[in-house]
mmCIF file with all atom_site columns, C-alpha atoms in Angstrom:
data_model
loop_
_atom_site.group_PDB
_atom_site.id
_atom_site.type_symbol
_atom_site.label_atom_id
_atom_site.label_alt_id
_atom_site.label_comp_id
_atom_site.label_asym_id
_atom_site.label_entity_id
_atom_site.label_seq_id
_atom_site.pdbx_PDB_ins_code
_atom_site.Cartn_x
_atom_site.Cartn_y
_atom_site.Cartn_z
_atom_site.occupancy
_atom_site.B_iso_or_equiv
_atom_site.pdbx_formal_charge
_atom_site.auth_seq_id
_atom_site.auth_comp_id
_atom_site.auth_asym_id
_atom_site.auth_atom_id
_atom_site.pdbx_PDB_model_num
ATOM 1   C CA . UNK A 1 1   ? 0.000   0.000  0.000   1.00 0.00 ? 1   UNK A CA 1
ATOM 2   C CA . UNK A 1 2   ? 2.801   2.091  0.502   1.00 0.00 ? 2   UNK A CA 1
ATOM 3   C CA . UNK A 1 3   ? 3.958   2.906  -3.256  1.00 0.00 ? 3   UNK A CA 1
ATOM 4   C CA . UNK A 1 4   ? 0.584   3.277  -4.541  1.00 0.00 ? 4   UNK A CA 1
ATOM 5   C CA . UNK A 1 5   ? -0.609  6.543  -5.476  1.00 0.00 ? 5   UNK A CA 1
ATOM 6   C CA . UNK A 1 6   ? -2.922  8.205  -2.314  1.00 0.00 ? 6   UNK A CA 1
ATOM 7   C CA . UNK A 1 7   ? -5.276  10.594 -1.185  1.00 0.00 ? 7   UNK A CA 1
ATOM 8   C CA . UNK A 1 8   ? -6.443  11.188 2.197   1.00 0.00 ? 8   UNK A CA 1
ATOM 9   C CA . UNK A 1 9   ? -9.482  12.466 3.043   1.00 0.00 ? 9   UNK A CA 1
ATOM 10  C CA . UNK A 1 10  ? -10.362 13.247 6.401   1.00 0.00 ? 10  UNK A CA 1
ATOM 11  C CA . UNK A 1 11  ? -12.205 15.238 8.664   1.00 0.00 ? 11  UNK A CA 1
ATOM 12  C CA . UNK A 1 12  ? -10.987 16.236 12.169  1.00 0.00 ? 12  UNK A CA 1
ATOM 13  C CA . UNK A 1 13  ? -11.774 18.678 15.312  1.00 0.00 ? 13  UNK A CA 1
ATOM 14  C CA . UNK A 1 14  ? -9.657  20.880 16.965  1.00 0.00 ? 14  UNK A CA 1
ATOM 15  C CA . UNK A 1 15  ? -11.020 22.819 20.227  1.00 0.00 ? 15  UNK A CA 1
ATOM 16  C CA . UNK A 1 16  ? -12.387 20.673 23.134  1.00 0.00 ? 16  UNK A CA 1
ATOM 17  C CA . UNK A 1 17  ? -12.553 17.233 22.666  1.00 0.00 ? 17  UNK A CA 1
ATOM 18  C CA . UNK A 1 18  ? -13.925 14.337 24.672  1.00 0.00 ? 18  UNK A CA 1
ATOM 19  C CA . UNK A 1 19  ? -11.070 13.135 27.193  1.00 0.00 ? 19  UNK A CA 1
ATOM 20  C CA . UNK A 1 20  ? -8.203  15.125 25.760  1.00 0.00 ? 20  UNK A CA 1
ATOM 21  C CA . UNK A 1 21  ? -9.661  18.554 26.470  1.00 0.00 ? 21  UNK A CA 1
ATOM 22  C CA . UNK A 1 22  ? -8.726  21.998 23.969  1.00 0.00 ? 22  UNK A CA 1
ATOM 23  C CA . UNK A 1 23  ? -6.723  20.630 21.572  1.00 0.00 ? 23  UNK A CA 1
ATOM 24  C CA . UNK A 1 24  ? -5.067  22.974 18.746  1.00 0.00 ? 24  UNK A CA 1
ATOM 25  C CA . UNK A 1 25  ? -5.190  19.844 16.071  1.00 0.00 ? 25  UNK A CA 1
ATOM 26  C CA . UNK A 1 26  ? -7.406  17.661 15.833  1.00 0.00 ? 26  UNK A CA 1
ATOM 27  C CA . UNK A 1 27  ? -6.499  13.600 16.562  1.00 0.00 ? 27  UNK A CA 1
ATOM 28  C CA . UNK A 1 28  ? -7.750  12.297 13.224  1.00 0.00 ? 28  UNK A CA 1
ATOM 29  C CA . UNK A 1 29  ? -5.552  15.273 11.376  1.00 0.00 ? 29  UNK A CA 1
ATOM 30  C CA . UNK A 1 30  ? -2.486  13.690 13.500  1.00 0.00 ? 30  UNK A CA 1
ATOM 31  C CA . UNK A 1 31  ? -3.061  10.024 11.785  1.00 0.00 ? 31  UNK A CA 1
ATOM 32  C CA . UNK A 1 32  ? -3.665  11.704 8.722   1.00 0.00 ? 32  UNK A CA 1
ATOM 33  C CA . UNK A 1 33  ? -0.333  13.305 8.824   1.00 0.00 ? 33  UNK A CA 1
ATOM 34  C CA . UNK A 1 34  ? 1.580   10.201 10.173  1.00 0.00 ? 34  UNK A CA 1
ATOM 35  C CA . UNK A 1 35  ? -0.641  8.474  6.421   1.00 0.00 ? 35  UNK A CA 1
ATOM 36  C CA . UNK A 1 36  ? 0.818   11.096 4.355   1.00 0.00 ? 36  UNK A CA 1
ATOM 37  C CA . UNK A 1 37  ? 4.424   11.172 5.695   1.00 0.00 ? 37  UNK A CA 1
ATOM 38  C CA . UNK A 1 38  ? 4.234   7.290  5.332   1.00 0.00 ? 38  UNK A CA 1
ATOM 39  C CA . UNK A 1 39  ? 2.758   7.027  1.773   1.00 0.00 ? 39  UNK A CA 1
ATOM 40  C CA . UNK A 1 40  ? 3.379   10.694 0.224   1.00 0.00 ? 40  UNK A CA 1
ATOM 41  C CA . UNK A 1 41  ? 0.162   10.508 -0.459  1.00 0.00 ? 41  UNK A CA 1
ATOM 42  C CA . UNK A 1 42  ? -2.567  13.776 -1.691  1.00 0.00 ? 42  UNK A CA 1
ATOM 43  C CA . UNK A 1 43  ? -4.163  15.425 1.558   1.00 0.00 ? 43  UNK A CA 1
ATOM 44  C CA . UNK A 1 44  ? -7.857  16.640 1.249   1.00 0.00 ? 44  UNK A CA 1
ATOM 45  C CA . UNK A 1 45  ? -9.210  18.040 4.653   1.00 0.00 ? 45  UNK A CA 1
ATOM 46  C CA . UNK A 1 46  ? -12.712 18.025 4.745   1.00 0.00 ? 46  UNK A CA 1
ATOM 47  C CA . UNK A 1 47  ? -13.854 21.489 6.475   1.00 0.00 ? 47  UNK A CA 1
ATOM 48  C CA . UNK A 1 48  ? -17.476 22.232 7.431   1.00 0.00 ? 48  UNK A CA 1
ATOM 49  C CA . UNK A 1 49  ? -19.395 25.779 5.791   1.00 0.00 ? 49  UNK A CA 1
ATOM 50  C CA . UNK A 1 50  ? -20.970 26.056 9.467   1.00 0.00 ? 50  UNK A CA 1
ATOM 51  C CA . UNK A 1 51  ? -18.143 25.842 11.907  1.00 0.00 ? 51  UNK A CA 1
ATOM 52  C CA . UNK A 1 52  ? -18.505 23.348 14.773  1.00 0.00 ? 52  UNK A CA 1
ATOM 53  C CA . UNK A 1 53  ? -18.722 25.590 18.766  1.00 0.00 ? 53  UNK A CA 1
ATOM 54  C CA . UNK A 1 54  ? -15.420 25.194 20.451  1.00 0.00 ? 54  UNK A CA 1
ATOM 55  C CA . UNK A 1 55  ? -16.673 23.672 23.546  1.00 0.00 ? 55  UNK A CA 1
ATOM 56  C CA . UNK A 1 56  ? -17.428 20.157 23.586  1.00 0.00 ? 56  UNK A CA 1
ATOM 57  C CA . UNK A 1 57  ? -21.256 19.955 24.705  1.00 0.00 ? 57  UNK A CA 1
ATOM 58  C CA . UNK A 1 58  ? -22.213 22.375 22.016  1.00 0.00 ? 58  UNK A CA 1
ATOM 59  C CA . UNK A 1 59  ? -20.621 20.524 19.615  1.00 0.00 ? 59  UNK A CA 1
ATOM 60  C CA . UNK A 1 60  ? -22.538 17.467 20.407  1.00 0.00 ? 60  UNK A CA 1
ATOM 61  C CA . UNK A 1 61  ? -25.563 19.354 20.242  1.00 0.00 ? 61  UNK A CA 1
ATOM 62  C CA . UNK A 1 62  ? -24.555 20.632 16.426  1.00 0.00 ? 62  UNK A CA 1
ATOM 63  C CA . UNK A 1 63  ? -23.268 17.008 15.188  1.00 0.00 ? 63  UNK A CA 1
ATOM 64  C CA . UNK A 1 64  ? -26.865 15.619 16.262  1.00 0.00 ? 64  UNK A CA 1
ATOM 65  C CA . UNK A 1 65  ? -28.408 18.102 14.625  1.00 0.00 ? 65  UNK A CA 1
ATOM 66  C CA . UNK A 1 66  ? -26.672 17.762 11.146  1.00 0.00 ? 66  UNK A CA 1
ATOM 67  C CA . UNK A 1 67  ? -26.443 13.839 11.543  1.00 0.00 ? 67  UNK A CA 1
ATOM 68  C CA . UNK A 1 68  ? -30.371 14.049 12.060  1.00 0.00 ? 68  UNK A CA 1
ATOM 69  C CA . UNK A 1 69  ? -31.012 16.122 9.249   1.00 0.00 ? 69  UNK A CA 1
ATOM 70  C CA . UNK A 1 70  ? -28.420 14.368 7.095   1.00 0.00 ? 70  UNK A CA 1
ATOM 71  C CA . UNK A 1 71  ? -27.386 18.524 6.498   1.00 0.00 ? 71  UNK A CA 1
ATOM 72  C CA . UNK A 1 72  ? -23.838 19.575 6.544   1.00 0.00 ? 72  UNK A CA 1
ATOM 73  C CA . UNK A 1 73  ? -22.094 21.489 4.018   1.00 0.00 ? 73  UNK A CA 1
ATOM 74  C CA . UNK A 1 74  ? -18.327 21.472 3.269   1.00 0.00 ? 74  UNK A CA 1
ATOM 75  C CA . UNK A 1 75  ? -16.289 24.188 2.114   1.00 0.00 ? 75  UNK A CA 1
ATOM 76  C CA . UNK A 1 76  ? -14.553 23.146 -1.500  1.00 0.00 ? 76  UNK A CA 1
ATOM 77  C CA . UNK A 1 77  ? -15.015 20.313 -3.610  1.00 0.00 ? 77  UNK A CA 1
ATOM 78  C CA . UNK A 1 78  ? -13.010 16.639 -2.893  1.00 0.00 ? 78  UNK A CA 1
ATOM 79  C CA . UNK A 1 79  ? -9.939  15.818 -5.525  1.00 0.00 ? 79  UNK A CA 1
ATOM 80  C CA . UNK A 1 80  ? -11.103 13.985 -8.337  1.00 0.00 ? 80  UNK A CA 1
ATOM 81  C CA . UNK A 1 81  ? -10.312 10.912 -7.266  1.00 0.00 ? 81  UNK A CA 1
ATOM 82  C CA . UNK A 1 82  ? -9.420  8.565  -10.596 1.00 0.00 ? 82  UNK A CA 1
ATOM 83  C CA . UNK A 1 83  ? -5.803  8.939  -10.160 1.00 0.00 ? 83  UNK A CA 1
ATOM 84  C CA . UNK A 1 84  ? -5.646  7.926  -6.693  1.00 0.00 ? 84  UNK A CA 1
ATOM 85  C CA . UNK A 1 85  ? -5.697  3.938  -6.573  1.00 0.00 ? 85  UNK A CA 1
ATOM 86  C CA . UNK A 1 86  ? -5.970  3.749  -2.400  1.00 0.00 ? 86  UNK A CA 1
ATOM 87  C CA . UNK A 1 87  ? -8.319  6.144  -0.552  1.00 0.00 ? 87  UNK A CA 1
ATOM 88  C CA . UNK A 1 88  ? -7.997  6.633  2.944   1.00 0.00 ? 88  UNK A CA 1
ATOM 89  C CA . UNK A 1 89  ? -10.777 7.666  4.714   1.00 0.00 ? 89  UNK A CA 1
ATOM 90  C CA . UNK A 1 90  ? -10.635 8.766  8.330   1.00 0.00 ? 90  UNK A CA 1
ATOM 91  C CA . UNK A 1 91  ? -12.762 10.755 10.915  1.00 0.00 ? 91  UNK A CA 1
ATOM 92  C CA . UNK A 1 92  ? -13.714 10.382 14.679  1.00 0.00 ? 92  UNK A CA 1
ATOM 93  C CA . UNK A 1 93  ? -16.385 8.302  15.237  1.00 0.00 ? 93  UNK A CA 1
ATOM 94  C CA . UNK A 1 94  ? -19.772 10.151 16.220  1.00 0.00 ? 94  UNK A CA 1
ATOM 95  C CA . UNK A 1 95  ? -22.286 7.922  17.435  1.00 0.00 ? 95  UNK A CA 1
ATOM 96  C CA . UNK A 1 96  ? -21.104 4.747  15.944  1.00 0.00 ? 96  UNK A CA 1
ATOM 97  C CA . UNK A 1 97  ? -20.997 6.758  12.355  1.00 0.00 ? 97  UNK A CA 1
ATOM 98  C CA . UNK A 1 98  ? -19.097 8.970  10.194  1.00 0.00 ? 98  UNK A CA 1
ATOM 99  C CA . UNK A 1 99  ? -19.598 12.607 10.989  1.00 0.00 ? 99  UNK A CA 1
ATOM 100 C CA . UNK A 1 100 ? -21.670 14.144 8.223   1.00 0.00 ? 100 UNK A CA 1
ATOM 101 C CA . UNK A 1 101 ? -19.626 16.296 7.091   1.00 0.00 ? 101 UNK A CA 1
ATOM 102 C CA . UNK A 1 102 ? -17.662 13.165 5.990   1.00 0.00 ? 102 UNK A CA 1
ATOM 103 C CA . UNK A 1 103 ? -20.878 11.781 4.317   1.00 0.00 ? 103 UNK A CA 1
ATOM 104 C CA . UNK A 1 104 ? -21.311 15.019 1.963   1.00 0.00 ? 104 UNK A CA 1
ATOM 105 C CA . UNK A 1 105 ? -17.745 14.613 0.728   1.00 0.00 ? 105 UNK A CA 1
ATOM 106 C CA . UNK A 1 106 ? -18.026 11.146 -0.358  1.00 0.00 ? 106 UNK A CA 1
ATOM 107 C CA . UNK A 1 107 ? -21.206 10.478 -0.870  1.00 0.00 ? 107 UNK A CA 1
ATOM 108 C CA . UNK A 1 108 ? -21.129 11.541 -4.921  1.00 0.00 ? 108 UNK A CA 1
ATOM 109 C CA . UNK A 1 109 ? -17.795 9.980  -5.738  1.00 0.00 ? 109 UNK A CA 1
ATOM 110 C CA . UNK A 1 110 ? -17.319 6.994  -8.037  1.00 0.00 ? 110 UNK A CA 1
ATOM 111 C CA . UNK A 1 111 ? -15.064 4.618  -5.757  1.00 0.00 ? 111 UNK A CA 1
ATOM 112 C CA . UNK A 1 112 ? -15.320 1.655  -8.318  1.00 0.00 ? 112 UNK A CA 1
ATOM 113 C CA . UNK A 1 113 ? -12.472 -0.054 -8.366  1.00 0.00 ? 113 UNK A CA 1
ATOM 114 C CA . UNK A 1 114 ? -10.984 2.034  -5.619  1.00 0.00 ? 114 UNK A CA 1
ATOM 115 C CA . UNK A 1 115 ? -9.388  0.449  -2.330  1.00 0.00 ? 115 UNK A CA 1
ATOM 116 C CA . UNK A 1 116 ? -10.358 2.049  0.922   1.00 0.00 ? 116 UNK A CA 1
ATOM 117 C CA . UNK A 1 117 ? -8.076  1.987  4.304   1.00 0.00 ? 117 UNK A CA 1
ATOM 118 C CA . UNK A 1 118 ? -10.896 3.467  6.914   1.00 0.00 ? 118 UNK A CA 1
ATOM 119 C CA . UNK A 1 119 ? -9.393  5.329  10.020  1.00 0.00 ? 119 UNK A CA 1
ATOM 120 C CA . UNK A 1 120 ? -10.988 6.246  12.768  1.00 0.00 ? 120 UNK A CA 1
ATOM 121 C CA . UNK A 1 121 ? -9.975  8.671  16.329  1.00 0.00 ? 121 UNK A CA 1
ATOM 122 C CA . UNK A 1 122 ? -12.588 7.621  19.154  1.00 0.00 ? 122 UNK A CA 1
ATOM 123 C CA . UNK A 1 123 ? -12.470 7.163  22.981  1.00 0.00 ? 123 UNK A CA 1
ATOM 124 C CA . UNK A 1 124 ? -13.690 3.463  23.061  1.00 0.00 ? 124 UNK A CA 1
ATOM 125 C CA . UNK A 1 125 ? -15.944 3.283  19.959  1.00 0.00 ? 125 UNK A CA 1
ATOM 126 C CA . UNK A 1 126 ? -13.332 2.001  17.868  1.00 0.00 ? 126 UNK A CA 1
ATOM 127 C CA . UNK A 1 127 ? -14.263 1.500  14.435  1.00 0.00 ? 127 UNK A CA 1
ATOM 128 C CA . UNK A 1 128 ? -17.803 1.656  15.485  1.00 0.00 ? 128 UNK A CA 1
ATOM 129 C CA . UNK A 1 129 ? -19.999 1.226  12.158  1.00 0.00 ? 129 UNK A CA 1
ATOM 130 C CA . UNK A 1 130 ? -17.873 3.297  10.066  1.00 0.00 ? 130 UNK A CA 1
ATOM 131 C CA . UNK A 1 131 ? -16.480 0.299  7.796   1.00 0.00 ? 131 UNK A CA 1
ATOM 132 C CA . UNK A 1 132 ? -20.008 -0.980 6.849   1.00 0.00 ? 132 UNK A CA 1
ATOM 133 C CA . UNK A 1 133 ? -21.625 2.323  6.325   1.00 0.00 ? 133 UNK A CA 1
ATOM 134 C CA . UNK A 1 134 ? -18.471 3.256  3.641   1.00 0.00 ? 134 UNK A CA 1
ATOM 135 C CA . UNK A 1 135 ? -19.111 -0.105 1.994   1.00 0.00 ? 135 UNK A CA 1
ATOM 136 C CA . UNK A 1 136 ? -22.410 1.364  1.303   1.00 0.00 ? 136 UNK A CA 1
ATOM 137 C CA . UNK A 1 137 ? -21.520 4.657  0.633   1.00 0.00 ? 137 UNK A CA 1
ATOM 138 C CA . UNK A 1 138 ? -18.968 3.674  -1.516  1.00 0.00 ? 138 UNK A CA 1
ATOM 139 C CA . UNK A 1 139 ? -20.220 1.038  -3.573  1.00 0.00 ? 139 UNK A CA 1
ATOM 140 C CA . UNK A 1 140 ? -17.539 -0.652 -6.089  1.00 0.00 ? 140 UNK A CA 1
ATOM 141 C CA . UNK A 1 141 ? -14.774 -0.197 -3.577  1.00 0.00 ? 141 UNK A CA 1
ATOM 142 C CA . UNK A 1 142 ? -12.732 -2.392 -1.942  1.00 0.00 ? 142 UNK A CA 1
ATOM 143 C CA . UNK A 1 143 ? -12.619 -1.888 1.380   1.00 0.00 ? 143 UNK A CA 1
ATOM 144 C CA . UNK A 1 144 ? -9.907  -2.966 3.432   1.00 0.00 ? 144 UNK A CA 1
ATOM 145 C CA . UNK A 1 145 ? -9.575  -3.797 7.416   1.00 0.00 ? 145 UNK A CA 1
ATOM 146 C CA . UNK A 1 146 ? -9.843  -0.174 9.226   1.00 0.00 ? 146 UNK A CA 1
ATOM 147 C CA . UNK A 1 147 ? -7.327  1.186  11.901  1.00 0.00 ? 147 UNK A CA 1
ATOM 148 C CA . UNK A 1 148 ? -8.670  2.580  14.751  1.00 0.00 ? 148 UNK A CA 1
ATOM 149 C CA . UNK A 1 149 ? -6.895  4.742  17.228  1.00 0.00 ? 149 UNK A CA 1
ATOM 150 C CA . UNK A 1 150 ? -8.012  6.126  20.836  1.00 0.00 ? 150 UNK A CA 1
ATOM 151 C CA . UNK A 1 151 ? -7.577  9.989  20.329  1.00 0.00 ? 151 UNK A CA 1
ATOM 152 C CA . UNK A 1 152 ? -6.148  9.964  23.495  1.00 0.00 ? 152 UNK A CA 1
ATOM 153 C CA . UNK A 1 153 ? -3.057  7.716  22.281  1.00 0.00 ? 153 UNK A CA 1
ATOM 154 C CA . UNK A 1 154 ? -2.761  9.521  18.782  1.00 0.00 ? 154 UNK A CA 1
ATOM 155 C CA . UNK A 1 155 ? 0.702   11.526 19.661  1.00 0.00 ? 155 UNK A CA 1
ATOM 156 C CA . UNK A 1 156 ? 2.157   8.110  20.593  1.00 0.00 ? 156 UNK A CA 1
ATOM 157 C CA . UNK A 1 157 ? 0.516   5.812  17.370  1.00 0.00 ? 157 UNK A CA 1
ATOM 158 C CA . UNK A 1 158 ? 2.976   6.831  14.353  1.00 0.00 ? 158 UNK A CA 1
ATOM 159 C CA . UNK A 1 159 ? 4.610   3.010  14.665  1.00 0.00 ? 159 UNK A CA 1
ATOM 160 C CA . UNK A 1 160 ? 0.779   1.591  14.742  1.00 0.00 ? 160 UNK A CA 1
ATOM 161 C CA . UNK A 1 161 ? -0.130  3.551  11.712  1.00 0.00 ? 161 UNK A CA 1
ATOM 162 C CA . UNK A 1 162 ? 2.956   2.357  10.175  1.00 0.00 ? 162 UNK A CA 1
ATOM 163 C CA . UNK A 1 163 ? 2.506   -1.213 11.030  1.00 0.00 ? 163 UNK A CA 1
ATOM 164 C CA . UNK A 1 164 ? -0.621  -0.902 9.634   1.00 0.00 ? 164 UNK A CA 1
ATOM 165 C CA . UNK A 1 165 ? -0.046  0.764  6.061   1.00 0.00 ? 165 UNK A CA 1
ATOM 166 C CA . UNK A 1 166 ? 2.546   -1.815 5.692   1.00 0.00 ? 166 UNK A CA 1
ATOM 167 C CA . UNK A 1 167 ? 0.823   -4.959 7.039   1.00 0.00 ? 167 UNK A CA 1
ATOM 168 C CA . UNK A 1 168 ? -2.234  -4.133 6.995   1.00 0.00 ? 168 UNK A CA 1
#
């Protein structure tokens, strides 16, 4: 997985986060970072129109909302995506599911043929249901065993998400 060509698209929280408090990067923008110095892959940063509160209870209050009304814009437009032949997806895990933000970016994309790496940051969801629900979003791709790291941990993980792009 390492030598093929890349793109990671992710979306990630700075501010206050569950367990790790005000944070000035968010923990699934550290893994993506620890991806793209590993494969050299394309970055794409998926960033919401309507900015998410900087405290942590609003924030939960705004994620409900947009999951509920499957309504949240992003600011710019995802890479076109043929060149890339391994997509890696990654987000925190909100309620067992991708953040929708993360569902508006990918949701229109042709993945045939694509292989997806899924990555999560959580604080004991793991994975949660994030692997099935990008099968379906995704139809056509391949989608490969998903890494999931406690955001907690992230600043120590480099050698897991290594171990895990090459072994995967």
């Amino acid at each position: 997985m390492k030598d093929k060509k890349s793109l990671i698209i992710y979306f990630s929280r700075a501010d206050e986060n569950y367990s790790v408090g005000y944070i000035e990067k968010g923990n699934t923008e550290v893994i993506a970072e620890y991806i793209q110095e590993i494969t050299n892959g394309d970055m794409f940063k998926v960033e919401p129109a309507n900015p998410y509160a900087k405290d942590y209870n609003t924030c939960i209050e705004e994620a409900k909302e947009r999951q509920a009304n499957h309504n949240a814009p992003i600011i710019g437009e995802v890479p076109n995506i043929t060149e890339y032949e391994v997509i890696y997806i990654g987000a925190p895990v909100y309620w067992s599911d991708l953040p929708e933000e993360m569902v508006t970016a990918i949701k229109d994309l042709n993945f045939s043929g694509k292989t997806i790496r899924p990555f999560t940051t959580h604080e004991g969801s793991g994975l949660g249901s994030i692997p099935s629900q990008i099968k379906k979003i995704c139809s056509g791709a391949i989608v490969l065993d998903g890494l999931a790291i406690r955001g907690s941990s992230v600043n120590t993980s480099k050698n897991r998400v290594e171990d895990w792009i090459l072994n995967g």
